[in-house]
């Protein structure tokens, strides 16, 4: 384990602030109730979230440099499996696609699959 989920957010409307949740069901297209976006899930570290307030879905208690190194890796949070696909061009964090839908909750551990 290299991190835990600090907080979870959905953004139903682009002009409205996020809704903080204790847990969220993540579907193939992203967190249930989140507006449709090009990338299913946006993950960010606590430090970057506090500093820049990006519209991220999952805030992780971990070092930002470690999160960036997960691009190309598969991770598990709660019942959900994600593939970290890329870093955003204009904000902090990483984007991910949903490999296996499932529920994610605050305090869930981030588990990283072994590199192939």
GROMACS .gro file of C-alpha atoms in nm:
model
  116
    1UNK     CA    1   0.000   0.000   0.000
    2UNK     CA    2   0.137   0.340  -0.097
    3UNK     CA    3  -0.172   0.556  -0.035
    4UNK     CA    4  -0.524   0.579   0.098
    5UNK     CA    5  -0.834   0.758  -0.027
    6UNK     CA    6  -0.861   1.090   0.157
    7UNK     CA    7  -1.184   1.211  -0.006
    8UNK     CA    8  -1.420   1.144  -0.297
    9UNK     CA    9  -1.608   1.392  -0.517
   10UNK     CA   10  -1.857   1.395  -0.799
   11UNK     CA   11  -1.934   1.694  -1.020
   12UNK     CA   12  -2.289   1.656  -1.159
   13UNK     CA   13  -2.281   2.002  -1.323
   14UNK     CA   14  -1.974   2.173  -1.469
   15UNK     CA   15  -2.062   2.511  -1.316
   16UNK     CA   16  -2.134   2.379  -0.965
   17UNK     CA   17  -1.898   2.284  -0.682
   18UNK     CA   18  -1.828   1.917  -0.623
   19UNK     CA   19  -2.026   1.696  -0.387
   20UNK     CA   20  -1.810   1.521  -0.128
   21UNK     CA   21  -1.904   1.157  -0.064
   22UNK     CA   22  -1.804   0.885   0.186
   23UNK     CA   23  -1.820   0.624  -0.092
   24UNK     CA   24  -1.908   0.612  -0.460
   25UNK     CA   25  -1.998   0.344  -0.712
   26UNK     CA   26  -1.762   0.368  -1.010
   27UNK     CA   27  -1.910   0.250  -1.339
   28UNK     CA   28  -1.730   0.198  -1.672
   29UNK     CA   29  -1.783   0.568  -1.750
   30UNK     CA   30  -1.674   0.700  -1.408
   31UNK     CA   31  -1.822   0.775  -1.066
   32UNK     CA   32  -2.200   0.740  -1.056
   33UNK     CA   33  -2.360   1.085  -1.062
   34UNK     CA   34  -2.055   1.254  -1.216
   35UNK     CA   35  -2.107   1.448  -1.538
   36UNK     CA   36  -1.981   1.277  -1.853
   37UNK     CA   37  -1.617   1.359  -1.925
   38UNK     CA   38  -1.353   1.248  -2.174
   39UNK     CA   39  -1.162   1.065  -1.900
   40UNK     CA   40  -1.357   0.838  -1.666
   41UNK     CA   41  -1.171   0.916  -1.342
   42UNK     CA   42  -0.941   1.196  -1.223
   43UNK     CA   43  -0.712   1.120  -0.928
   44UNK     CA   44  -0.505   1.378  -0.741
   45UNK     CA   45  -0.299   1.398  -0.423
   46UNK     CA   46  -0.408   1.586  -0.111
   47UNK     CA   47  -0.126   1.841  -0.156
   48UNK     CA   48  -0.228   1.921  -0.515
   49UNK     CA   49  -0.597   1.928  -0.425
   50UNK     CA   50  -0.538   2.180  -0.145
   51UNK     CA   51  -0.306   2.391  -0.362
   52UNK     CA   52  -0.506   2.405  -0.687
   53UNK     CA   53  -0.857   2.261  -0.626
   54UNK     CA   54  -0.881   2.059  -0.950
   55UNK     CA   55  -1.214   1.890  -1.019
   56UNK     CA   56  -1.076   1.550  -0.924
   57UNK     CA   57  -1.293   1.254  -0.825
   58UNK     CA   58  -1.046   1.076  -0.597
   59UNK     CA   59  -0.810   1.254  -0.359
   60UNK     CA   60  -0.523   1.035  -0.235
   61UNK     CA   61  -0.301   1.077   0.068
   62UNK     CA   62   0.033   1.027  -0.110
   63UNK     CA   63   0.329   1.211  -0.260
   64UNK     CA   64   0.250   1.376  -0.599
   65UNK     CA   65   0.571   1.241  -0.758
   66UNK     CA   66   0.464   0.884  -0.675
   67UNK     CA   67   0.120   0.934  -0.831
   68UNK     CA   68   0.274   1.059  -1.158
   69UNK     CA   69   0.488   0.744  -1.177
   70UNK     CA   70   0.175   0.526  -1.184
   71UNK     CA   71   0.091   0.619  -1.546
   72UNK     CA   72   0.066   0.292  -1.738
   73UNK     CA   73   0.000   0.087  -1.422
   74UNK     CA   74  -0.313  -0.087  -1.296
   75UNK     CA   75  -0.434  -0.002  -0.946
   76UNK     CA   76  -0.711  -0.119  -0.717
   77UNK     CA   77  -0.915   0.103  -0.487
   78UNK     CA   78  -1.183  -0.077  -0.286
   79UNK     CA   79  -1.377  -0.296  -0.531
   80UNK     CA   80  -1.268  -0.095  -0.837
   81UNK     CA   81  -0.975  -0.157  -1.071
   82UNK     CA   82  -0.835   0.135  -1.270
   83UNK     CA   83  -0.566   0.174  -1.535
   84UNK     CA   84  -0.377   0.501  -1.491
   85UNK     CA   85  -0.363   0.636  -1.847
   86UNK     CA   86  -0.204   0.982  -1.848
   87UNK     CA   87  -0.133   1.308  -1.670
   88UNK     CA   88  -0.363   1.602  -1.754
   89UNK     CA   89  -0.216   1.878  -1.968
   90UNK     CA   90  -0.356   2.166  -1.764
   91UNK     CA   91  -0.399   2.047  -1.403
   92UNK     CA   92  -0.253   1.820  -1.137
   93UNK     CA   93  -0.307   1.447  -1.093
   94UNK     CA   94  -0.365   1.161  -1.333
   95UNK     CA   95  -0.651   1.026  -1.543
   96UNK     CA   96  -0.766   0.664  -1.536
   97UNK     CA   97  -0.996   0.433  -1.724
   98UNK     CA   98  -1.216   0.184  -1.541
   99UNK     CA   99  -1.104  -0.176  -1.588
  100UNK     CA  100  -1.343  -0.327  -1.332
  101UNK     CA  101  -1.630  -0.121  -1.189
  102UNK     CA  102  -1.695  -0.123  -0.816
  103UNK     CA  103  -1.735   0.081  -0.500
  104UNK     CA  104  -1.460   0.304  -0.360
  105UNK     CA  105  -1.475   0.449  -0.007
  106UNK     CA  106  -1.276   0.698   0.198
  107UNK     CA  107  -0.981   0.521   0.371
  108UNK     CA  108  -0.960   0.248   0.102
  109UNK     CA  109  -0.600   0.153   0.028
  110UNK     CA  110  -0.443   0.208  -0.314
  111UNK     CA  111  -0.293  -0.122  -0.429
  112UNK     CA  112  -0.066  -0.129  -0.733
  113UNK     CA  113  -0.050  -0.436  -0.959
  114UNK     CA  114   0.291  -0.582  -1.030
  115UNK     CA  115   0.446  -0.456  -1.353
  116UNK     CA  116   0.438  -0.711  -1.634
   0.00000   0.00000   0.00000
